[in-house]
Tab-separated table of C-alpha atoms in Angstrom:
chain	number	residue	atom	x	y	z
N	1	MET	CA	96.089	121.949	86.505
N	2	GLY	CA	93.333	119.520	84.629
N	3	LEU	CA	94.587	115.515	84.643
N	4	GLU	CA	95.911	114.790	81.206
N	5	LEU	CA	97.187	110.958	79.837
N	6	THR	CA	98.842	111.293	76.184
N	7	ALA	CA	99.716	108.280	74.532
N	8	SER	CA	102.013	108.408	71.458
N	9	ASN	CA	103.367	105.427	69.148
N	10	ILE	CA	102.111	102.985	71.011
N	11	VAL	CA	102.308	99.654	69.728
N	12	LYS	CA	101.082	96.331	71.206
N	13	ARG	CA	102.387	92.127	69.714
N	14	PHE	CA	101.384	88.794	71.063
N	15	GLY	CA	104.215	86.929	69.002
N	16	GLU	CA	104.074	88.113	65.092
N	17	ARG	CA	100.952	89.342	65.744
N	18	GLU	CA	100.063	92.433	65.871
N	19	LEU	CA	97.501	93.459	67.895
N	20	PHE	CA	97.177	97.684	67.550
N	21	SER	CA	99.403	100.629	67.130
N	22	ILE	CA	98.340	103.861	68.024
N	23	GLU	CA	99.704	106.796	67.058
N	24	GLN	CA	98.309	109.648	69.288
N	25	LEU	CA	95.365	109.225	71.790
N	26	GLN	CA	94.022	111.879	74.473
N	27	VAL	CA	92.425	111.712	77.348
N	28	GLN	CA	91.300	114.936	79.180
N	29	GLU	CA	89.889	116.001	82.605
N	30	GLY	CA	86.629	116.513	82.056
N	31	GLU	CA	86.711	113.711	78.820
N	32	SER	CA	84.341	110.862	78.999
N	33	LEU	CA	84.977	107.793	76.153
N	34	HIS	CA	83.320	105.047	74.631
N	35	LEU	CA	85.383	102.883	73.347
N	36	SER	CA	83.873	100.630	70.770
N	37	GLY	CA	85.434	97.172	69.025
N	38	ASP	CA	84.063	93.726	68.113
N	39	ASN	CA	85.576	91.302	70.562
N	40	GLY	CA	89.172	90.737	70.126
N	41	VAL	CA	90.237	93.559	68.908
N	42	GLY	CA	92.092	94.717	71.871
N	43	LYS	CA	90.661	96.837	74.004
N	44	THR	CA	90.669	95.360	77.163
N	45	THR	CA	94.471	95.208	76.440
N	46	LEU	CA	94.246	99.009	75.387
N	47	MET	CA	92.785	100.424	78.505
N	48	LYS	CA	95.510	98.103	80.784
N	49	ILE	CA	97.869	99.895	78.953
N	50	LEU	CA	96.506	103.233	79.757
N	51	ALA	CA	96.431	102.543	82.825
N	52	GLY	CA	99.291	101.181	83.306
N	53	LEU	CA	98.902	97.724	84.338
N	54	ASP	CA	100.005	96.072	81.036
N	55	LYS	CA	103.245	97.320	79.246
N	56	PRO	CA	103.705	98.269	75.509
N	57	CYS	CA	105.649	96.590	73.120
N	58	ALA	CA	106.369	99.999	71.816
N	59	GLY	CA	105.649	103.797	72.529
N	60	ARG	CA	105.044	106.164	76.039
N	61	ILE	CA	102.340	106.907	77.757
N	62	ASN	CA	102.550	110.269	79.610
N	63	VAL	CA	99.649	111.581	82.513
N	64	THR	CA	100.758	115.308	83.720
N	65	PRO	CA	101.183	116.025	85.983
N	66	ASN	CA	102.952	113.644	87.260
N	67	MET	CA	102.312	111.996	91.183
N	68	LYS	CA	103.953	108.750	90.651
N	69	GLY	CA	104.776	107.061	94.103
N	70	ARG	CA	108.019	106.356	95.450
N	71	TRP	CA	107.743	102.940	95.229
N	72	SER	CA	105.499	102.640	91.672
N	73	THR	CA	107.210	103.162	88.310
N	74	SER	CA	104.391	102.387	86.058
N	75	LEU	CA	100.623	103.261	88.164
N	76	HIS	CA	99.337	107.354	88.548
N	77	PRO	CA	97.263	107.334	91.596
N	78	LYS	CA	94.742	109.479	89.914
N	79	VAL	CA	94.777	106.484	87.336
N	80	ILE	CA	91.786	103.613	87.699
N	81	TYR	CA	91.294	101.098	85.670
N	82	LEU	CA	88.281	98.715	86.556
N	83	HIS	CA	87.703	94.885	85.496
N	84	GLN	CA	84.800	93.795	83.453
N	85	THR	CA	84.261	91.238	85.982
N	86	PRO	CA	85.632	93.072	89.376
N	87	TYR	CA	87.729	91.287	91.950
N	88	VAL	CA	86.706	91.708	95.499
N	89	PHE	CA	88.744	91.067	98.114
N	90	SER	CA	88.288	88.889	100.975
N	91	GLY	CA	86.293	90.885	104.106
N	92	SER	CA	83.246	92.881	103.847
N	93	VAL	CA	82.259	95.518	101.502
N	94	LYS	CA	82.977	98.081	104.110
N	95	ASP	CA	87.064	96.381	103.686
N	96	ASN	CA	86.920	97.013	100.211
N	97	ILE	CA	85.953	100.641	99.785
N	98	ALA	CA	88.611	101.096	102.746
N	99	TYR	CA	91.450	99.359	101.082
N	100	GLY	CA	92.447	102.035	98.501
N	101	LEU	CA	92.045	104.783	102.034
N	102	LYS	CA	93.873	102.758	104.126
N	103	LEU	CA	97.069	102.436	101.594
N	104	LYS	CA	97.221	106.227	101.191
N	105	GLY	CA	97.945	106.534	105.626
N	106	ILE	CA	94.647	108.403	106.119
N	107	SER	CA	93.310	108.613	109.742
N	108	ARG	CA	90.411	105.782	111.093
N	109	GLY	CA	88.091	108.403	112.121
N	110	GLN	CA	88.611	109.717	107.810
N	111	ILE	CA	88.997	106.296	106.241
N	112	LYS	CA	85.190	105.430	108.643
N	113	ARG	CA	83.864	108.462	107.582
N	114	THR	CA	84.589	108.746	103.702
N	115	VAL	CA	83.202	104.477	103.440
N	116	GLN	CA	80.558	105.481	104.946
N	117	SER	CA	79.710	108.549	102.156
N	118	ALA	CA	80.914	106.080	99.778
N	119	LEU	CA	78.354	103.360	100.977
N	120	GLU	CA	75.455	105.962	100.562
N	121	TRP	CA	77.316	107.373	97.558
N	122	ALA	CA	76.381	103.745	95.371
N	123	ARG	CA	73.274	102.756	97.946
N	124	LEU	CA	75.258	99.732	99.258
N	125	GLU	CA	74.723	100.569	103.461
N	126	GLU	CA	72.208	97.661	103.932
N	127	PHE	CA	75.022	95.533	101.849
N	128	ALA	CA	77.907	96.843	104.848
N	129	ASP	CA	79.026	94.371	106.469
N	130	HIS	CA	78.503	91.343	103.934
N	131	ALA	CA	81.043	89.396	102.837
N	132	ALA	CA	82.393	90.577	98.800
N	133	HIS	CA	81.840	87.647	97.326
N	134	SER	CA	78.259	87.636	98.733
N	135	LEU	CA	77.514	90.463	96.655
N	136	SER	CA	75.347	89.733	93.205
N	137	GLY	CA	77.832	91.145	89.670
N	138	GLY	CA	75.865	94.192	89.643
N	139	GLU	CA	75.956	95.137	93.705
N	140	LYS	CA	79.895	94.590	93.024
N	141	GLN	CA	80.062	96.321	90.127
N	142	ARG	CA	78.887	99.262	91.949
N	143	LEU	CA	81.177	98.385	95.004
N	144	ALA	CA	83.655	98.754	92.467
N	145	LEU	CA	83.107	102.178	91.761
N	146	ALA	CA	82.713	103.300	95.159
N	147	ARG	CA	86.238	102.065	96.111
N	148	ALA	CA	87.688	104.052	93.223
N	149	TRP	CA	84.976	106.466	93.894
N	150	VAL	CA	86.501	107.433	97.096
N	151	LEU	CA	90.350	107.682	96.195
N	152	THR	CA	88.829	110.816	93.488
N	153	PRO	CA	90.389	109.606	90.333
N	154	GLY	CA	91.270	112.666	87.390
N	155	LEU	CA	90.927	108.921	84.972
N	156	LEU	CA	87.948	106.331	85.362
N	157	PHE	CA	88.761	102.463	82.445
N	158	LEU	CA	85.703	101.027	82.504
N	159	ASP	CA	86.099	97.795	80.827
N	160	GLU	CA	83.178	96.372	79.502
N	161	PRO	CA	80.855	97.395	83.281
N	162	THR	CA	77.311	96.753	82.142
N	163	ALA	CA	78.128	93.040	80.679
N	164	ASN	CA	76.519	90.204	81.626
N	165	LEU	CA	73.818	93.078	83.881
N	166	ASP	CA	70.206	93.255	83.955
N	167	LYS	CA	68.510	96.347	83.184
N	168	GLN	CA	68.499	97.593	86.421
N	169	SER	CA	72.222	96.929	87.423
N	170	VAL	CA	72.386	98.744	83.835
N	171	ASP	CA	70.945	101.859	84.970
N	172	SER	CA	71.933	101.746	88.673
N	173	VAL	CA	75.522	101.600	87.488
N	174	THR	CA	74.744	104.473	84.515
N	175	GLU	CA	73.243	106.453	87.184
N	176	LEU	CA	77.507	105.795	89.087
N	177	VAL	CA	79.354	106.443	85.890
N	178	ARG	CA	77.396	110.084	85.521
N	179	LYS	CA	78.027	111.330	89.099
N	180	MET	CA	81.177	110.475	88.517
N	181	VAL	CA	81.765	112.544	84.843
N	182	ASP	CA	79.311	115.310	86.246
N	183	GLY	CA	82.038	115.792	88.732
N	184	GLY	CA	84.496	116.333	87.089
N	185	ALA	CA	86.171	112.357	86.080
N	186	ALA	CA	87.066	111.990	83.523
N	187	VAL	CA	86.161	107.800	81.695
N	188	MET	CA	86.552	106.028	78.912
N	189	ILE	CA	84.090	103.367	78.820
N	190	SER	CA	85.120	100.133	76.465
N	191	SER	CA	81.898	98.319	75.436
N	192	HIS	CA	81.000	96.062	72.195
N	193	GLN	CA	77.928	97.490	71.476
N	194	THR	CA	76.182	100.910	73.026
N	195	ASN	CA	73.769	101.450	75.981
N	196	PRO	CA	72.600	103.227	78.578
N	197	LEU	CA	76.363	103.247	80.379
N	198	THR	CA	77.824	104.986	76.668
N	199	GLU	CA	75.253	107.486	75.705
N	200	VAL	CA	76.880	109.250	78.855
N	201	CYS	CA	79.754	109.651	76.529
N	202	GLN	CA	80.773	113.211	74.868
N	203	ARG	CA	83.021	110.899	72.775
N	204	SER	CA	83.337	107.323	70.642
N	205	LEU	CA	86.516	105.709	69.173
N	206	LEU	CA	86.647	102.639	67.006
N	207	LEU	CA	89.515	99.874	67.816
N	208	ALA	CA	88.967	98.112	64.658
N	209	ASP	CA	92.131	96.232	62.482
N	210	GLY	CA	94.160	97.488	64.902
N	211	LYS	CA	94.226	101.932	64.909
N	212	VAL	CA	91.579	103.865	66.956
N	213	SER	CA	89.795	106.157	64.648
N	214	GLU	CA	86.827	108.189	65.879
N	215	SER	CA	83.632	107.083	65.169
N	216	GLN	CA	81.122	108.989	63.224
N	217	PHE	CA	78.209	106.926	63.904
N	218	PRO	CA	75.379	109.148	65.232
N	219	LYS	CA	74.271	107.204	68.801
N	220	GLU	CA	70.334	107.157	67.879
N	221	MET	CA	71.459	105.207	65.292
N	222	LEU	CA	73.896	102.613	67.453
N	223	PHE	CA	71.852	102.574	70.421
N	224	ASP	CA	70.070	99.084	70.880
N	225	ALA	CA	69.385	99.187	74.299
E	1	MET	CA	101.746	39.189	123.373
E	2	GLN	CA	98.619	41.325	123.760
E	3	ASP	CA	99.560	41.872	127.952
E	4	ASN	CA	103.061	43.283	126.646
E	5	LEU	CA	101.283	45.709	123.992
E	6	LEU	CA	99.020	46.694	126.707
E	7	GLU	CA	101.655	46.790	129.458
E	8	THR	CA	103.546	49.227	127.105
E	9	SER	CA	101.265	51.080	126.349
E	10	MET	CA	100.470	52.277	129.580
E	11	LEU	CA	104.080	52.725	130.188
E	12	SER	CA	104.425	55.051	127.489
E	13	LEU	CA	101.315	56.990	129.290
E	14	GLN	CA	103.243	56.926	132.641
E	15	LEU	CA	106.529	58.574	130.773
E	16	LEU	CA	104.370	61.033	129.298
E	17	PHE	CA	101.831	61.838	132.255
E	18	SER	CA	105.255	61.762	134.791
E	19	LEU	CA	106.780	64.789	132.660
E	20	ASP	CA	109.702	62.328	132.503
E	21	ALA	CA	112.940	64.401	131.769
E	22	GLU	CA	114.661	62.601	129.431
E	23	LEU	CA	111.156	62.199	127.246
E	24	TRP	CA	110.405	65.954	126.976
E	25	ASP	CA	114.089	66.844	126.615
E	26	ILE	CA	113.795	65.261	123.250
E	27	ILE	CA	110.334	66.648	122.701
E	28	GLY	CA	112.143	70.232	124.014
E	29	VAL	CA	114.774	69.004	120.833
E	30	SER	CA	112.632	68.141	118.120
E	31	PHE	CA	110.272	71.359	118.735
E	32	ARG	CA	112.872	73.909	118.853
E	33	VAL	CA	114.577	72.579	115.276
E	34	SER	CA	111.540	72.817	113.795
E	35	ILE	CA	109.996	75.842	114.127
E	36	THR	CA	113.291	77.429	113.435
E	37	ALA	CA	113.718	75.887	110.149
E	38	ILE	CA	110.411	77.032	109.301
E	39	LEU	CA	110.878	79.590	110.587
E	40	ILE	CA	113.488	80.371	108.191
E	41	ALA	CA	112.360	79.086	105.319
E	42	THR	CA	107.963	79.834	104.978
E	43	LEU	CA	108.417	83.654	103.747
E	44	PRO	CA	111.253	83.528	101.717
E	45	ALA	CA	109.939	80.322	99.999
E	46	ILE	CA	106.609	82.035	99.869
E	47	LEU	CA	108.571	85.092	97.866
E	48	VAL	CA	109.742	82.518	95.363
E	49	GLY	CA	106.599	81.025	95.413
E	50	PHE	CA	105.681	84.086	94.072
E	51	PHE	CA	107.665	84.616	91.842
E	52	LEU	CA	107.545	81.896	90.410
E	53	ALA	CA	103.937	82.568	89.708
E	54	MET	CA	103.403	85.970	88.743
E	55	VAL	CA	106.803	87.004	86.716
E	56	ASP	CA	106.757	85.340	83.494
E	57	PHE	CA	110.167	84.525	83.022
E	58	LYS	CA	112.616	81.938	79.811
E	59	GLY	CA	113.292	78.880	82.237
E	60	ARG	CA	110.238	79.126	84.879
E	61	TRP	CA	108.488	76.024	83.895
E	62	MET	CA	112.184	74.572	84.550
E	63	VAL	CA	112.949	75.895	87.816
E	64	ILE	CA	109.435	74.669	89.498
E	65	ALA	CA	109.980	71.660	87.759
E	66	LEU	CA	113.208	71.554	89.827
E	67	PHE	CA	111.595	72.963	93.044
E	68	ASN	CA	108.843	69.436	92.780
E	69	ALA	CA	111.978	67.274	91.901
E	70	LEU	CA	113.359	68.459	95.302
E	71	MET	CA	110.466	67.730	96.963
E	72	ALA	CA	110.736	63.855	96.087
E	73	VAL	CA	113.959	63.526	96.919
E	74	PRO	CA	114.992	61.296	100.518
E	75	THR	CA	115.133	62.277	103.537
E	76	VAL	CA	118.398	60.803	103.646
E	77	VAL	CA	119.943	62.116	100.586
E	78	VAL	CA	119.352	65.982	101.589
E	79	GLY	CA	121.567	64.109	104.838
E	80	LEU	CA	123.742	62.421	103.048
E	81	THR	CA	124.670	65.951	100.842
E	82	LEU	CA	124.470	68.239	104.030
E	83	TYR	CA	126.873	64.789	106.114
E	84	LEU	CA	129.349	65.250	102.746
E	85	LEU	CA	129.176	69.165	103.368
E	86	LEU	CA	129.674	69.510	106.808
E	87	SER	CA	131.897	67.328	107.389
E	88	ARG	CA	135.051	67.512	108.844
E	89	SER	CA	136.777	67.029	104.585
E	90	GLY	CA	133.747	68.776	103.347
E	91	PRO	CA	134.570	72.067	101.800
E	92	LEU	CA	132.088	73.573	105.166
E	93	GLY	CA	134.110	71.129	107.410
E	94	ASP	CA	135.422	74.458	109.447
E	95	LEU	CA	132.146	75.519	110.095
E	96	HIS	CA	132.536	72.206	112.560
E	97	LEU	CA	128.904	72.145	112.409
E	98	LEU	CA	128.541	68.352	112.044
E	99	PHE	CA	126.348	66.701	114.943
E	100	THR	CA	124.307	70.024	115.970
E	101	GLN	CA	121.701	71.604	116.462
E	102	PRO	CA	122.170	74.268	113.290
E	103	ALA	CA	123.278	71.551	111.316
E	104	MET	CA	120.043	69.523	111.923
E	105	ILE	CA	118.526	73.423	111.235
E	106	ILE	CA	120.399	73.653	108.011
E	107	GLY	CA	118.702	70.122	106.942
E	108	GLN	CA	115.426	70.646	107.607
E	109	VAL	CA	115.430	74.111	106.286
E	110	ALA	CA	116.293	71.796	102.908
E	111	LEU	CA	113.835	70.162	103.498
E	112	ALA	CA	111.247	72.089	104.186
E	113	PHE	CA	111.268	75.073	101.507
E	114	PRO	CA	110.783	72.782	98.632
E	115	LEU	CA	107.918	72.043	99.670
E	116	LEU	CA	107.280	75.307	100.608
E	117	VAL	CA	107.480	76.861	97.377
E	118	CYS	CA	105.624	74.317	95.322
E	119	MET	CA	102.638	74.457	97.745
E	120	SER	CA	102.748	78.888	98.130
E	121	HIS	CA	103.528	78.688	94.375
E	122	SER	CA	100.580	76.949	93.769
E	123	ALA	CA	98.640	78.578	96.617
E	124	PHE	CA	99.262	82.169	94.001
E	125	GLN	CA	98.707	80.219	90.984
E	126	SER	CA	94.448	79.833	92.485
E	127	ILE	CA	94.085	83.603	92.822
E	128	ASP	CA	92.950	85.236	90.015
E	129	LYS	CA	95.237	87.737	88.105
E	130	ARG	CA	92.826	90.605	88.697
E	131	ALA	CA	93.647	90.341	92.465
E	132	TRP	CA	97.282	91.836	91.649
E	133	GLU	CA	95.751	94.366	89.514
E	134	THR	CA	93.383	95.812	91.188
E	135	ALA	CA	95.262	96.322	94.051
E	136	ARG	CA	98.213	98.112	92.527
E	137	THR	CA	95.497	100.165	90.582
E	138	LEU	CA	93.716	101.044	93.479
E	139	GLY	CA	97.338	102.445	94.809
E	140	ALA	CA	99.178	100.043	96.524
E	141	ASN	CA	103.151	99.819	95.417
E	142	CYS	CA	104.570	96.718	95.022
E	143	PHE	CA	104.847	95.499	98.738
E	144	PHE	CA	101.480	96.122	99.804
E	145	ALA	CA	100.141	93.875	96.685
E	146	VAL	CA	102.278	91.270	97.288
E	147	THR	CA	100.621	91.667	100.976
E	148	THR	CA	97.470	91.494	99.860
E	149	ILE	CA	98.452	88.678	97.809
E	150	MET	CA	99.319	87.057	100.789
E	151	LYS	CA	96.310	87.396	102.388
E	152	GLU	CA	93.674	86.445	99.495
E	153	ALA	CA	96.197	82.830	99.765
E	154	ARG	CA	96.232	82.809	104.034
E	155	PHE	CA	94.856	79.239	104.193
E	156	ALA	CA	96.736	77.787	101.443
E	157	LEU	CA	99.789	79.303	102.135
E	158	LEU	CA	99.046	78.142	105.952
E	159	ALA	CA	98.569	74.867	104.834
E	160	ALA	CA	101.350	74.906	102.873
E	161	VAL	CA	103.710	75.846	106.668
E	162	LEU	CA	101.491	73.803	109.072
E	163	ALA	CA	102.117	70.340	105.448
E	164	GLY	CA	105.999	71.825	106.017
E	165	PHE	CA	106.410	71.595	109.437
E	166	GLY	CA	104.570	68.207	109.492
E	167	ARG	CA	106.868	66.841	107.422
E	168	ILE	CA	110.073	68.176	108.823
E	169	ILE	CA	109.168	67.300	112.593
E	170	SER	CA	109.026	63.926	111.210
E	171	GLU	CA	111.522	63.632	109.570
E	172	VAL	CA	113.897	60.648	110.228
E	173	GLY	CA	116.890	60.573	108.023
E	174	CYS	CA	118.445	63.724	107.542
E	175	SER	CA	118.326	64.723	111.615
E	176	MET	CA	120.083	60.809	112.009
E	177	MET	CA	122.953	61.930	109.555
E	178	ILE	CA	123.651	64.933	110.547
E	179	GLY	CA	122.362	65.156	114.350
E	180	GLY	CA	123.992	62.067	115.021
E	181	ASN	CA	121.053	61.593	117.517
E	182	ILE	CA	123.383	63.116	120.597
E	183	MET	CA	120.822	62.502	123.921
E	184	SER	CA	119.591	65.929	125.122
E	185	TYR	CA	121.069	68.044	121.958
E	186	THR	CA	120.513	66.671	118.930
E	187	ARG	CA	118.266	63.330	119.802
E	188	ASN	CA	114.781	64.524	118.308
E	189	ILE	CA	111.297	62.728	118.340
E	190	PRO	CA	112.443	60.234	115.339
E	191	THR	CA	116.109	59.517	116.242
E	192	ALA	CA	114.830	58.471	119.007
E	193	ILE	CA	111.575	57.189	118.031
E	194	ALA	CA	114.134	54.961	115.441
E	195	LEU	CA	116.777	54.583	118.783
E	196	GLU	CA	114.384	53.185	121.195
E	197	THR	CA	112.968	50.563	118.323
E	198	SER	CA	116.322	49.451	117.532
E	199	LYS	CA	116.809	48.367	121.379
E	200	GLY	CA	113.595	46.959	122.127
E	201	MET	CA	112.503	49.686	124.504
E	202	PHE	CA	108.802	50.439	123.053
E	203	ALA	CA	107.444	52.194	125.428
E	204	GLN	CA	109.555	55.325	124.872
E	205	GLY	CA	108.987	54.942	121.497
E	206	ILE	CA	105.263	55.186	121.978
E	207	ALA	CA	104.982	57.932	124.116
E	208	LEU	CA	107.075	59.804	121.589
E	209	GLY	CA	104.939	58.273	118.651
E	210	LEU	CA	101.743	59.749	120.486
E	211	VAL	CA	103.004	63.458	121.193
E	212	LEU	CA	103.480	63.536	117.011
E	213	LEU	CA	100.165	61.192	116.610
E	214	ILE	CA	98.640	64.601	118.700
E	215	LEU	CA	100.431	66.713	116.649
E	216	ALA	CA	99.316	66.203	113.723
E	217	LEU	CA	95.561	66.696	114.953
E	218	LEU	CA	96.260	69.545	116.548
E	219	LEU	CA	98.025	70.616	113.591
E	220	ASN	CA	94.674	69.539	110.767
E	221	PHE	CA	91.934	70.566	113.545
E	222	THR	CA	93.360	73.882	113.955
E	223	LEU	CA	93.509	74.072	109.913
E	224	ALA	CA	90.112	73.387	109.106
E	225	SER	CA	88.656	75.468	111.727
E	226	ILE	CA	90.740	78.913	110.305
E	227	ARG	CA	89.324	77.386	107.354
E	228	GLY	CA	85.627	76.990	108.148
E	229	LYS	CA	85.985	80.749	109.431
E	230	GLY	CA	86.686	82.035	106.207
E	231	ARG	CA	84.587	80.145	103.993
E	232	LEU	CA	83.146	82.327	101.320
E	233	VAL	CA	79.527	82.535	101.912
């Protein structure tokens, strides 16, 4: 059974101000969505709510099949959110990739092999033992993707992943995201502008005036890379 | 006067290196009590610091302000409060803890706790919120996410523990009031220095002062060397 996320009647307010109110939003396995909208409309907040990292003021999010861990109350192990500027833990690139695997209780040998595959997948082999903090913005973004890839996510939220990246880095990130989509993962990419990465997406959603709607603009017109 | 100072200093070194039983007994009491106190205080204080940094609740700023105020309370005031609680006529008098090492440990825990809370709160505050979110989204439950954040803040937390240890091993007011300065039982380095100085016997005081000075240097060099190895680039 494929992963399916359904958000119903999601409302988020900050004090008296209502950021958004969304009646229904559904993401299914294999789908790729581009969430667009101006700065400050709540794209990041919405994605964090969908990923379980933030709580809505009202409404519910349902992810099927339910695979929540014993101690987890809000996060689905197959749903992963990636920040606009990834946070890298202290330690090496390898350590960062192995982070989620160690939590799963996988054997050392298996972790080593998976980390090596991830390094090759993200073309980070030469940085394997480098301090993760020393990577450039584009390399950190690739590291964040590799760190998620090893956990075989069913749904990946990418928050403005190409903001502040040069063209080469955007192309590298696009290639990795495309590979993940081809591998069957659903992705939702937030971006206030279109670029080669958003071209990967099949559906386009627009968050404006506190509502989400299907965007009708042809990609060719929006594309400005 | 200069000859006197030199003579006393030589005598203090002689006491230290001749492994004078009385002197090393005092050093032993000091370390036993302070290490126990810091071990008891550290984990709960760090967790309180974490809670204050990460969880938004009504009145949080008041709790933080309260811990900041407690950090500045003079040691004799903490000693006096505990004395009143532990003395025979006090509410905890039946425990017969006054003038015992457990009483000194309680006092030192009370002194170290606010300092550890405030310093660990600052340490956690300096950690990016994304660290918590990244840990959680990569599958860490709350317990493992907390340990991840602690690891990220480890140098600042270590500095907090060393600062807390430095405060309690060198405090005199609280130990004097609730420890009673009993030889071979509750006499620690600061209370011994105060007593010997009041008697005009400076050699033992200087020797014990040297121990505290060496300890301070050791702790700070250790911290500096660990920080150096953990540099970002």
